[in-house]
Coordinates of C-alpha atoms in Angstrom, one line a residue:
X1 CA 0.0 0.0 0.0
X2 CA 3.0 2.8 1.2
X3 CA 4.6 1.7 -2.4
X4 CA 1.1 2.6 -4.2
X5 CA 0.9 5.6 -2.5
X6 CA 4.4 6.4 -3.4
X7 CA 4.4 6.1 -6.6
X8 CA 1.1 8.1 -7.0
X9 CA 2.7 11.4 -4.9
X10 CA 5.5 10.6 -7.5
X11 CA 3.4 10.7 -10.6
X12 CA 1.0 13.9 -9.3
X13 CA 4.9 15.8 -8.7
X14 CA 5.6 15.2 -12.3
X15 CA 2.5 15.6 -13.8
X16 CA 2.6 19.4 -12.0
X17 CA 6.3 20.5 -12.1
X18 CA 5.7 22.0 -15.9
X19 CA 3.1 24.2 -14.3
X20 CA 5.5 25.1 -11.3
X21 CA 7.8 26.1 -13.1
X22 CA 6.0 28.2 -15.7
X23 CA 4.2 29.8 -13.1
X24 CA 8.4 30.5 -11.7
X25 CA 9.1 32.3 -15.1
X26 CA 8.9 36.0 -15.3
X27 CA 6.5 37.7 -17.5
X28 CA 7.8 41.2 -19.0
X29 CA 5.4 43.3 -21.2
X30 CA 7.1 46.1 -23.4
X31 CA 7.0 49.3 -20.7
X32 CA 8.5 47.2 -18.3
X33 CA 11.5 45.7 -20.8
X34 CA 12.1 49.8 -21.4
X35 CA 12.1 51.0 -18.2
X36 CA 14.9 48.7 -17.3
X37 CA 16.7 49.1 -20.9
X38 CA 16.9 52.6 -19.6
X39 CA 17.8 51.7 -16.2
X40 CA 21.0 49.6 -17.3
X41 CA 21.8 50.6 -20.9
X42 CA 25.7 52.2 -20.8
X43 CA 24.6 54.8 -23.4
X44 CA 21.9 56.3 -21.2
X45 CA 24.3 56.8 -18.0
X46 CA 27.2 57.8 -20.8
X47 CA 24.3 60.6 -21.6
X48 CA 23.6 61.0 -17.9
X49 CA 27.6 61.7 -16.6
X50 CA 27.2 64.4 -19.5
X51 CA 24.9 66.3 -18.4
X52 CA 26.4 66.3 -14.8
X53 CA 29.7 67.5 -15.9
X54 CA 28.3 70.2 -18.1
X55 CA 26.3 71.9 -15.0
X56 CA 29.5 71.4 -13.1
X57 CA 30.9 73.9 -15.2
X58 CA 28.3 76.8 -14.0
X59 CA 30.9 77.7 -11.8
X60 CA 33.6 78.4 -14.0
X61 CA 31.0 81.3 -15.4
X62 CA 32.6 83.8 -12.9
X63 CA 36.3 84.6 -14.0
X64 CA 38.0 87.3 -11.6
X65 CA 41.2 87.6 -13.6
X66 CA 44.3 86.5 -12.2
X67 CA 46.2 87.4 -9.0
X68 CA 49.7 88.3 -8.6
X69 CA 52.0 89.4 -5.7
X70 CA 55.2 90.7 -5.9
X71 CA 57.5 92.7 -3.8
X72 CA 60.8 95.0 -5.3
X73 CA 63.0 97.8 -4.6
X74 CA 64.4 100.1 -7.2
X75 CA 68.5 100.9 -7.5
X76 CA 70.3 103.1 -4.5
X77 CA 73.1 105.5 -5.7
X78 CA 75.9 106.3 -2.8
X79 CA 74.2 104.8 0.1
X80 CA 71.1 106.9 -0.4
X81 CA 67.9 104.5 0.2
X82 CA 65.7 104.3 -3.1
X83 CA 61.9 103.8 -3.4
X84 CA 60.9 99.9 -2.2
X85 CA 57.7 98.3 -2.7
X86 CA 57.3 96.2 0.7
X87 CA 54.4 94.3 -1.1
X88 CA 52.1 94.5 -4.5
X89 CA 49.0 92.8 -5.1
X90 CA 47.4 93.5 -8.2
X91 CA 44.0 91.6 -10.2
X92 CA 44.2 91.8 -14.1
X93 CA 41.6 90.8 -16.3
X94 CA 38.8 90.6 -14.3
X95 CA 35.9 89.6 -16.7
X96 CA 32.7 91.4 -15.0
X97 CA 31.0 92.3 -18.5
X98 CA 31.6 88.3 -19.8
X99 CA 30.0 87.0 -17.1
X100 CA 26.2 86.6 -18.2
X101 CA 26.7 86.0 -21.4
X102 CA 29.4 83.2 -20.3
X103 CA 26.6 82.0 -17.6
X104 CA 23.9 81.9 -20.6
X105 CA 26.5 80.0 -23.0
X106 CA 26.8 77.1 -20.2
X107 CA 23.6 76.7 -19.6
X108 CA 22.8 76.5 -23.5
X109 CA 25.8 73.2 -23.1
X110 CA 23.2 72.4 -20.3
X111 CA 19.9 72.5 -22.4
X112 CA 22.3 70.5 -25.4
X113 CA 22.9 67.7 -23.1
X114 CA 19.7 67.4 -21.6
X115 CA 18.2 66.9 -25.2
X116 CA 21.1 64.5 -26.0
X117 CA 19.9 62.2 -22.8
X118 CA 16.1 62.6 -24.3
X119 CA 17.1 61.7 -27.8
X120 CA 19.5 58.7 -26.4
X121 CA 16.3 58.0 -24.3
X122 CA 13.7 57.3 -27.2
X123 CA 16.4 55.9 -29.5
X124 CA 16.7 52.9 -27.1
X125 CA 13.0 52.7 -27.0
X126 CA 12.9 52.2 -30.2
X127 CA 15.4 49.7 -30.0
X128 CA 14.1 47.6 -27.3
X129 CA 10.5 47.8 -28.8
X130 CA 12.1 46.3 -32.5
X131 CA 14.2 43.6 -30.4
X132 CA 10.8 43.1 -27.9
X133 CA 8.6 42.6 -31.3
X134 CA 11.2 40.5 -33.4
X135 CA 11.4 37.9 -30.3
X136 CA 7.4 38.2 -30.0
X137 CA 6.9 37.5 -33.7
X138 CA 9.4 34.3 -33.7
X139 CA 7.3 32.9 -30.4
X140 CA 4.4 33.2 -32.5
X141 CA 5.9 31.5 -35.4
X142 CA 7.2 28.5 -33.2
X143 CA 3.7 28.0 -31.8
X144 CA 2.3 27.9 -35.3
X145 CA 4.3 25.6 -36.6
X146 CA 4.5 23.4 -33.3
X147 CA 1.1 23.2 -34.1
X148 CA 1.4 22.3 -37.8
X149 CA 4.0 19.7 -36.4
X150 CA 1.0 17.7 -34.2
X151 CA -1.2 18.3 -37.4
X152 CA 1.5 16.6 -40.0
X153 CA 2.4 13.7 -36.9
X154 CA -1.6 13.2 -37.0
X155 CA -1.3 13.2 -40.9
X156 CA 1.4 10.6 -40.9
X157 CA -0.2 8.4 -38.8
X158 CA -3.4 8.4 -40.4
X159 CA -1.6 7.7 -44.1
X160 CA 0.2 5.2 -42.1
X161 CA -2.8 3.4 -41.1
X162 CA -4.5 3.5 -45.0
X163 CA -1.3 2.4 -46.8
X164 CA -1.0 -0.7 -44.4
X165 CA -5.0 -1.5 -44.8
X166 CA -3.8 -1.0 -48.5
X167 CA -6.6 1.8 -48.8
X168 CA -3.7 4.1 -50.6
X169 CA -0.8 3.8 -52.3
X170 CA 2.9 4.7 -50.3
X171 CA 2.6 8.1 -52.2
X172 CA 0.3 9.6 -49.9
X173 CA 2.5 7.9 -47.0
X174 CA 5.7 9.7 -48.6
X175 CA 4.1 12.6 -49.0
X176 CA 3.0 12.7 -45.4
X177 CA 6.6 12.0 -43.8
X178 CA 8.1 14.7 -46.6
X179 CA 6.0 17.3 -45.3
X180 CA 6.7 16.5 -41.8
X181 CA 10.2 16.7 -41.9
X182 CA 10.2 20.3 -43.7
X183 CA 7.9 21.6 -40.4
X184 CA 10.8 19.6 -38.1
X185 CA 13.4 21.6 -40.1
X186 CA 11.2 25.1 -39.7
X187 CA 11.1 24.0 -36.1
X188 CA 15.0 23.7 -36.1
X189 CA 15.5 26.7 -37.5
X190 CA 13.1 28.9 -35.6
X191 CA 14.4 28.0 -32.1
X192 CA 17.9 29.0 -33.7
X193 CA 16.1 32.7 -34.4
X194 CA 14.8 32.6 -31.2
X195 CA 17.8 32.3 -29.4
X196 CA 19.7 34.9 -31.2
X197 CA 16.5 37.4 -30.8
X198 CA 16.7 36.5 -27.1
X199 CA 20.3 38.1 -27.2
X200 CA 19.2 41.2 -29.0
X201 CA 17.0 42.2 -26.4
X202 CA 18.8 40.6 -24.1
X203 CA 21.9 43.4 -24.6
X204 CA 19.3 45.9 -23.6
X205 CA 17.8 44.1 -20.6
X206 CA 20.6 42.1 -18.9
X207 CA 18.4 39.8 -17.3
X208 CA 19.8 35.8 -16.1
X209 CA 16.7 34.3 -15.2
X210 CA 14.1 33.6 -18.1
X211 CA 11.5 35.4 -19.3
X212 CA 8.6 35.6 -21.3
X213 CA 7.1 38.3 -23.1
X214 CA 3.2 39.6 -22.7
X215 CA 1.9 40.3 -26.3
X216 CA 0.3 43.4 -25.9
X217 CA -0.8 46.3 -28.6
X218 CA -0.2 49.6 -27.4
X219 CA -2.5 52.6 -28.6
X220 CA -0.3 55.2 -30.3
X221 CA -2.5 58.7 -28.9
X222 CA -1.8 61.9 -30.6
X223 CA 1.3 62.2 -32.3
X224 CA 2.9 65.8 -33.1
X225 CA 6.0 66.8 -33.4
X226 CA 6.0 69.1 -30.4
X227 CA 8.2 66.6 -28.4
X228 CA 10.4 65.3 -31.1
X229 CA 14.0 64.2 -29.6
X230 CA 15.9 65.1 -32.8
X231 CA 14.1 68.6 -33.6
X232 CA 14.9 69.4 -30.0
X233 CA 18.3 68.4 -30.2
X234 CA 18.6 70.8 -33.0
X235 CA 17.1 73.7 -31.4
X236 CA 19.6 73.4 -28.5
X237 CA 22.3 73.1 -31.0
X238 CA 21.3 76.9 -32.6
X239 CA 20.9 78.0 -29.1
X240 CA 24.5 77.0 -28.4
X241 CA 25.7 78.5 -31.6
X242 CA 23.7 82.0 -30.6
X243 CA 25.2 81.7 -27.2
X244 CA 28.9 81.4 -28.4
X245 CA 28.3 84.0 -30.6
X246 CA 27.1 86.4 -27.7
X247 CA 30.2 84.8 -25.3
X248 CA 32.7 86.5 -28.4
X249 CA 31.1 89.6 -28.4
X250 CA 31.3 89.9 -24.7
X251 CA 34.8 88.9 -25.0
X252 CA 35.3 92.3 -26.8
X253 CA 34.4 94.0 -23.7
X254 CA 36.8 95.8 -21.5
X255 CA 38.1 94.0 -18.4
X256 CA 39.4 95.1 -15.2
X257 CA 43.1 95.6 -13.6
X258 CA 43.6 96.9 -10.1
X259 CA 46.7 96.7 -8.2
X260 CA 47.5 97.9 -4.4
X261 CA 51.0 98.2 -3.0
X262 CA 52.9 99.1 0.5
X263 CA 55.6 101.3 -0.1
X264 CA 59.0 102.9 2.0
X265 CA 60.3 105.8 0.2
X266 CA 63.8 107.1 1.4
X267 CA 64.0 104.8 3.8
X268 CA 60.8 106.1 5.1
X269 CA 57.3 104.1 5.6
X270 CA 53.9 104.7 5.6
X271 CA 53.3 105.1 1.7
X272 CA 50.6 103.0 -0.7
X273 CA 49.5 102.9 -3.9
X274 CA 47.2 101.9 -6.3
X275 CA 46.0 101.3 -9.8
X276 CA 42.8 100.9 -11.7
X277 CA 42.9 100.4 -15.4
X278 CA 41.0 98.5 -18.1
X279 CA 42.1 96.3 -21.0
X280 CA 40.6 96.8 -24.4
X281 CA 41.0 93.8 -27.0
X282 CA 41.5 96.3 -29.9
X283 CA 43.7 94.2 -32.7
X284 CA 41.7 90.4 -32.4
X285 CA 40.7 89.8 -36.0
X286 CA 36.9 91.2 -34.7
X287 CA 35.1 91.5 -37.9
X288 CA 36.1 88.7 -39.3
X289 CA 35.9 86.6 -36.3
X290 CA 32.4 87.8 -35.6
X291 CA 31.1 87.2 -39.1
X292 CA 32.4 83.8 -38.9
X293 CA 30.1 82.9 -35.8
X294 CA 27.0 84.6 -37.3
X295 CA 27.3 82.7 -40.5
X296 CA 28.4 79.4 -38.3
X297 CA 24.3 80.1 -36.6
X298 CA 23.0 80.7 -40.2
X299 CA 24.1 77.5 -41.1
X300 CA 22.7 75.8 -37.8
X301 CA 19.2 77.1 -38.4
X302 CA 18.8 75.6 -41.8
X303 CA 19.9 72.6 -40.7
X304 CA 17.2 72.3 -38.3
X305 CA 14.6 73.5 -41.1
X306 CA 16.2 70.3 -43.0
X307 CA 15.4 68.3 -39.7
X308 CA 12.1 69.4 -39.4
X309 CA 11.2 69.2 -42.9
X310 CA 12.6 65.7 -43.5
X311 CA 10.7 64.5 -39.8
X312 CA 7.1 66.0 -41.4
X313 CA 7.4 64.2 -44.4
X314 CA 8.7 60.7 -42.8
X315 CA 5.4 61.4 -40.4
X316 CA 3.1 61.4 -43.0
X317 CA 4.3 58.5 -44.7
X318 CA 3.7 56.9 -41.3
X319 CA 0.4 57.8 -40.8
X320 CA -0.9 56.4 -44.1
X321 CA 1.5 53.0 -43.5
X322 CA -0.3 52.9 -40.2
X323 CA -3.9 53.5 -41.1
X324 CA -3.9 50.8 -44.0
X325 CA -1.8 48.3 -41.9
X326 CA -4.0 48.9 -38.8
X327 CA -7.2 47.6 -41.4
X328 CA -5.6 45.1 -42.5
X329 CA -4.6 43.3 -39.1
X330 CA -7.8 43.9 -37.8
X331 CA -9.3 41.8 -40.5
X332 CA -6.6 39.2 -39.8
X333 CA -7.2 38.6 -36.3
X334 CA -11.1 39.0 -36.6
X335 CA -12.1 37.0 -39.7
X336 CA -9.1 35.7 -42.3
X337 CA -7.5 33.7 -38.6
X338 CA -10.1 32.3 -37.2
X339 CA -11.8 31.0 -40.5
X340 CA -8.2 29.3 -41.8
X341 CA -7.9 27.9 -38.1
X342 CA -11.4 26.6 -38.6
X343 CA -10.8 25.1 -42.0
X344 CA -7.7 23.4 -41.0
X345 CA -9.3 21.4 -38.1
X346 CA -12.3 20.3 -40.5
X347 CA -9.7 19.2 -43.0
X348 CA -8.2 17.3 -40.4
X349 CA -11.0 15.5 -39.5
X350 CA -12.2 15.2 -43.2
X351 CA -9.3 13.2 -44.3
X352 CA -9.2 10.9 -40.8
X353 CA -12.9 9.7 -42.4
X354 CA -11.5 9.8 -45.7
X355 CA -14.0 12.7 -47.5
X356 CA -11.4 14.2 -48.7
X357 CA -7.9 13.1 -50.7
X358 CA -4.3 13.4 -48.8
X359 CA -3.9 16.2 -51.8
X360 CA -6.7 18.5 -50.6
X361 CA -5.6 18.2 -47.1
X362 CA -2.0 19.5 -48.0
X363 CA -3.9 22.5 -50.0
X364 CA -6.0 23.1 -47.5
X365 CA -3.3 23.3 -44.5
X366 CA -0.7 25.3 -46.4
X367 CA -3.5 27.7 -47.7
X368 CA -4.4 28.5 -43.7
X369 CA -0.7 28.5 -43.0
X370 CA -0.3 30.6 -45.3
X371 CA -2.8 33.2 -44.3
X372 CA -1.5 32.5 -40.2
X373 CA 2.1 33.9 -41.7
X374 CA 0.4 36.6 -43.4
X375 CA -1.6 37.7 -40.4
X376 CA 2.0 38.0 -38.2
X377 CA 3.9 39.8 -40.8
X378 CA 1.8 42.8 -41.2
X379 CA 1.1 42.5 -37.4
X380 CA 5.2 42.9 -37.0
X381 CA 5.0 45.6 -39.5
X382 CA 2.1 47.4 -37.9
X383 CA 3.9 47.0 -34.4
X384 CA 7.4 48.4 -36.2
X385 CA 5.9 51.2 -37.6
X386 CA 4.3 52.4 -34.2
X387 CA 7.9 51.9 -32.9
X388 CA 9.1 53.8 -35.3
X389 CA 6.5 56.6 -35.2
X390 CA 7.2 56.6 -31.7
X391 CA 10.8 57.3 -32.4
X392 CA 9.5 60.2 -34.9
X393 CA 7.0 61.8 -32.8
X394 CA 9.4 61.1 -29.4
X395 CA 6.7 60.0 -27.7
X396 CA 8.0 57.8 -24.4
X397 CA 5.4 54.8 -23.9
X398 CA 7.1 54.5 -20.2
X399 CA 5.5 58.4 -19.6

C-alpha cells in the first residue's frame, strides 16, 4: 500500500512540475522591458555623466582675472635709500562684462545635453520595442508551426494506417513523412532565431533568469512633433551656436586691472599705492571673427529647417502606412485567422474519415498557413511602424 501511495505522490509531482515552473518564469510586457533598458543601458548613463559634468561647469562662469604678488626695490646710488615696494597685489583681467553671457552659453551646453539624454532615451526605446517585437513574432511562429508539427504527426499516422489496410498507395504515405520533416526543419530553424533574438533584447535588458514576453498592442494617442527628440536636439544646438556668438562679443568688452601696494620711500614708511585700469581687445581679427560665428548660426538654423522638414514628411508617410496596416490586421485577427484555423481542423478530420484526398488536405493546410504567416507579418510591420513613429514623434510609452 506505502509503495502505491508512493508512486502516485510521485506521478501527481511530475504531472505538476511544468506548471511550477512556468508559473516560476517571469512575465515582462514592453513598458517594463524599457524602463529597465533605460535603467541599465551604458549609453543612457554615458548621456547622464554628461549632463552632470556640463552643470559642473556653471561655476567656471565667474572669472575674476588673475592674482599676482610681488614685492621689489628700485636701484640706491651712494648709500642713499631708493623707493621699495614692501608688497604688491594686483587683479588683471577681471571679466565682470563676460560674465552673463558666459553663464547663458553654459547653460545653452546644459539644455544641449539634456536633449542629447532625451534623444538617447527614445532611440533605445525604439530599439528595445524592434528587439521586444522580433522575439514576440518568432514565439508566434514557433507555436504555429508546433502546431502544424502535431497536425503533419496526426497526418502521418493516419496515411500510415490507409497504406498498411492498403486503402492508398505509399505516395500519400511519402508525401505525409516529406511534409513532416520540412515543419521539423522550420522548427530547427526557428528555435535558432529565437535564441539569437533572445540576445538582442537581451543586450538591452541584462536579465539571467528567463522570461517571457506579454503580447500586448499599445494605442499610439496623438502624435505631433512638439516633443520630437531630434528637432529638440537641433534647437539646443542653434541656441549654443547663438550663445557662443554672444560669449565673443562679450569677450570684446573691457576687463578690469587693479593693483595695491605698501611702499617705503627714502627709507621712510607709511606710503601706498594703487591702480585701476581696463584692458581693451583692440587688434583680435573682430570683424572677421564675428562674421564667422553669425554665418556658423546661419548654417545651424537651416539645418534644423532640413530636420524638421525631413521628420514631417517621414510622419506622413507613417500615418498612411499605419492606417492601411491597422485595417488590415484587424481583418486578420477577426475574420481571415479564425476562419483558416477553422478550416484546417475540419480538414483534419475530413481526411481521418476519408471525404477528402491526402492532396486537398496538404492545399487546405498550407493555404491556412499561409494566411496564419500573413496575419504576423503585417502584425510585426504594424507593431514596427508604431515603434518607429514613436521614435519620430518622441513619444515615451514609459511616460
Amino acid at each position: 500500500m506505502k509503495i502505491r501511495y508512493i508512486k502516485k505522490m510521485v506521478l501527481l509531482i511530475l504531472l505538476f512540475i511544468p506548471f511550477i515552473s512556468n508559473s516560476q518564469i517571469r512575465k515582462i510586457n514592453l513598458k517594463e522591458a524599457i524602463k529597465i533598458a533605460i535603467e541599465k543601458y551604458p549609453s543612457v548613463k554615458s548621456s547622464k555623466y554628461n549632463l552632470v559634468s556640463n552643470k559642473m561647469l556653471l561655476g567656471s562662469v565667474y572669472d575674476f582675472g588673475t592674482t599676482s604678488i610681488s614685492t621689489s626695490k628700485d636701484e640706491t646710488k651712494s648709500g642713499i635709500k631708493g623707493s621699495e615696494t614692501v608688497f604688491k597685489i594686483s587683479q588683471s583681467d577681471i571679466d565682470i562684462f563676460g560674465i552673463f553671457s558666459k553663464r547663458r552659453y553654459v547653460k545653452s551646453q546644459i539644455a544641449l545635453a539634456e536633449a542629447q539624454l532625451e534623444l538617447t532615451k527614445i532611440q533605445i526605446e525604439y530599439l528595445v520595442e524592434k528587439a521586444y517585437n522580433n522575439l514576440l513574432m518568432q514565439d508566434k511562429l514557433l507555436k504555429i508551426f508546433k502546431d502544424l508539427d502535431k497536425r503533419y504527426s496526426g497526418f502521418v499516422k493516419a496515411a500510415q494506417l490507409r497504406f498498411s489496410t492498403k486503402e492508398t498507395s505509399k505516395l500519400e504515405l511519402l508525401a505525409a513523412k516529406a511534409k513532416r520533416n520540412e515543419i521539423k526543419l522550420q522548427l530547427k530553424s526557428l528555435e535558432g532565431l529565437i535564441i539569437s533574438a533572445k540576445a538582442d533584447l537581451n543586450k538591452y535588458l541584462q536579465i539571467k533568469e528567463p522570461y517571457i514576453l506579454e503580447d500586448e498592442v499599445l494605442n499610439l494617442g496623438e502624435i505631433n512633433l512638439s516633443s520630437n527628440k531630434s528637432l529638440k536636439l537641433s534647437t539646443a544646438i542653434v541656441n549654443k551656436s547663438r550663445e557662443l556668438l554672444r560669449v565673443y562679443k562679450a569677450s570684446l568688452l573691457p576687463k578690469l586691472n587693479f593693483s595695491y601696494s605698501k611702499q617705503n620711500v627714502a627709507g621712510i614708511g607709511g606710503f601706498y599705492g594703487y591702480e585701476l585700469g581696463v584692458s581693451i581687445p583692440l587688434f583680435r581679427g573682430i570683424r572677421s571673427k564675428n562674421r564667422s560665428l553669425a554665418y556658423s548660426l546661419k548654417s545651424k538654423e537651416e539645418d534644423y529647417n532640413i530636420t524638421k522638414l525631413e521628420i514631417e514628411s517621414q510622419l506622413v508617410k507613417k500615418r498612411v502606412k499605419l492606417y492601411s496596416l491597422q485595417k488590415v490586421v484587424s481583418y486578420y485577427k477577426s475574420t481571415a485567422v479564425p476562419l483558416a484555423k477553422e478550416r484546417m481542423s475540419a480538414s483534419d478530420l475530413a481526411y481521418k474519415i476519408g471525404e477528402i484526398d491526402y492532396v486537398n488536405y496538404i492545399q487546405t493546410i498550407e493555404s491556412g498557413i499561409r494566411t496564419l504567416l500573413d496575419y504576423i507579418t503585417n502584425d510585426i510591420m504594424y507593431r514596427n511602424i508604431v515603434a518607429e513613429t514613436h521614435l519620430l514623434a518622441g513619444k515615451s510609452i514609459i511616460k
